[in-house]
Structures are given as C-alpha cells and as structure tokens.
Amino acid sequence: MIAQFTDADYRTWDENWPVLQLAVNTSVAKTSGYSSAFITQPREPRLPNALFDGQTTRTGSCTQTPAENAEKL
C-alpha cells in the first residue's frame, strides 16, 4: 500500500502517513468482519470528507443501547 501512495519517489512515504494510517485502520478484516478502528472504538471514524456534513451517518444521537452494542461486538 505504501508503494501505491509514493509513486516513483519512495522517499516521500512519510508525507502520506495520515492517509495511509486511515486506510489501514478503516479496512475491514476478513476474519472478524470489522475494521480495527471499529474494534478499538465502538464506532467507525468520521472520514475527512464527512467532517463538515450535516448528514453524517453514525454521529449524533446513539441508536443502540450499550447492551445491544456489546452483543453486536
């Protein structure tokens, strides 16, 4: 994945670190069916393009009780 972001100049990989970190943390694992961000936090992270949306999913009021969320996990 790092090679895809660096193009021809491999020395610039660190400039793309936040994008790489977001891609790895939000990718869904085949074994669990969840992303690592969802496993460590009880929600998916807000993506950069949705930070200022008025209609961002899974933000705002909680639709599940803690018991329902624990059962899902």
mmCIF file of C-alpha atoms in Angstrom:
data_model
loop_
_atom_site.group_PDB
_atom_site.id
_atom_site.type_symbol
_atom_site.label_atom_id
_atom_site.label_comp_id
_atom_site.label_asym_id
_atom_site.label_seq_id
_atom_site.Cartn_x
_atom_site.Cartn_y
_atom_site.Cartn_z
ATOM 1 C CA MET A 1 0.000 0.000 0.000
ATOM 2 C CA ILE A 2 2.850 2.377 0.760
ATOM 3 C CA ALA A 3 4.275 1.836 -2.717
ATOM 4 C CA GLN A 4 0.972 2.881 -4.281
ATOM 5 C CA PHE A 5 0.979 6.196 -2.442
ATOM 6 C CA THR A 6 4.613 7.062 -3.101
ATOM 7 C CA ASP A 7 4.535 6.711 -6.910
ATOM 8 C CA ALA A 8 8.102 6.857 -8.234
ATOM 9 C CA ASP A 9 9.743 8.642 -5.289
ATOM 10 C CA TYR A 10 9.849 6.221 -2.359
ATOM 11 C CA ARG A 11 11.389 8.848 -0.082
ATOM 12 C CA THR A 12 8.081 10.706 0.257
ATOM 13 C CA TRP A 13 6.156 7.942 2.017
ATOM 14 C CA ASP A 14 6.078 9.849 5.299
ATOM 15 C CA GLU A 15 4.221 12.759 3.701
ATOM 16 C CA ASN A 16 1.277 10.427 3.119
ATOM 17 C CA TRP A 17 1.318 8.859 6.586
ATOM 18 C CA PRO A 18 -2.085 10.206 7.764
ATOM 19 C CA VAL A 19 -3.785 8.894 4.615
ATOM 20 C CA LEU A 20 -2.053 5.519 4.949
ATOM 21 C CA GLN A 21 -2.981 5.241 8.611
ATOM 22 C CA LEU A 22 -6.632 5.996 7.857
ATOM 23 C CA ALA A 23 -6.676 3.416 5.050
ATOM 24 C CA VAL A 24 -5.229 0.683 7.265
ATOM 25 C CA ASN A 25 -7.437 1.470 10.270
ATOM 26 C CA THR A 26 -10.674 1.565 8.266
ATOM 27 C CA SER A 27 -10.078 -1.524 6.126
ATOM 28 C CA VAL A 28 -12.347 -4.418 7.076
ATOM 29 C CA ALA A 29 -10.652 -7.655 8.164
ATOM 30 C CA LYS A 30 -11.887 -10.874 6.582
ATOM 31 C CA THR A 31 -11.748 -12.849 9.835
ATOM 32 C CA SER A 32 -13.753 -10.518 12.064
ATOM 33 C CA GLY A 33 -15.772 -8.586 9.518
ATOM 34 C CA TYR A 34 -14.915 -5.339 11.307
ATOM 35 C CA SER A 35 -12.271 -2.661 10.865
ATOM 36 C CA SER A 36 -9.591 -2.218 13.510
ATOM 37 C CA ALA A 37 -10.949 1.256 14.224
ATOM 38 C CA PHE A 38 -14.372 -0.245 14.992
ATOM 39 C CA ILE A 39 -12.857 -2.913 17.242
ATOM 40 C CA THR A 40 -10.907 -0.413 19.353
ATOM 41 C CA GLN A 41 -13.677 2.195 19.395
ATOM 42 C CA PRO A 42 -17.381 1.374 19.376
ATOM 43 C CA ARG A 43 -17.884 3.289 16.102
ATOM 44 C CA GLU A 44 -16.374 3.877 12.690
ATOM 45 C CA PRO A 45 -14.213 7.008 12.428
ATOM 46 C CA ARG A 46 -15.543 10.026 10.613
ATOM 47 C CA LEU A 47 -13.862 10.318 7.247
ATOM 48 C CA PRO A 48 -12.245 13.631 6.268
ATOM 49 C CA ASN A 49 -14.775 14.378 3.538
ATOM 50 C CA ALA A 50 -17.635 13.943 6.029
ATOM 51 C CA LEU A 51 -16.326 16.106 8.854
ATOM 52 C CA PHE A 52 -18.481 19.068 7.987
ATOM 53 C CA ASP A 53 -21.532 17.287 6.584
ATOM 54 C CA GLY A 54 -24.838 17.903 8.269
ATOM 55 C CA GLN A 55 -25.967 14.352 7.483
ATOM 56 C CA THR A 56 -23.030 12.205 8.563
ATOM 57 C CA THR A 57 -24.017 8.660 9.407
ATOM 58 C CA ARG A 58 -23.384 7.189 12.857
ATOM 59 C CA THR A 59 -22.879 10.567 14.526
ATOM 60 C CA GLY A 60 -25.237 12.402 16.783
ATOM 61 C CA SER A 61 -27.710 10.515 18.926
ATOM 62 C CA CYS A 62 -26.969 6.907 19.861
ATOM 63 C CA THR A 63 -29.356 4.456 18.205
ATOM 64 C CA GLN A 64 -28.222 1.396 20.176
ATOM 65 C CA THR A 65 -28.090 0.735 23.871
ATOM 66 C CA PRO A 66 -24.719 -0.285 25.338
ATOM 67 C CA ALA A 67 -26.040 -3.838 25.797
ATOM 68 C CA GLU A 68 -27.025 -4.055 22.119
ATOM 69 C CA ASN A 69 -23.635 -2.705 21.100
ATOM 70 C CA ALA A 70 -21.831 -5.231 23.328
ATOM 71 C CA GLU A 71 -23.877 -8.078 21.876
ATOM 72 C CA LYS A 72 -23.031 -6.957 18.357
ATOM 73 C CA LEU A 73 -19.322 -6.877 19.180
#
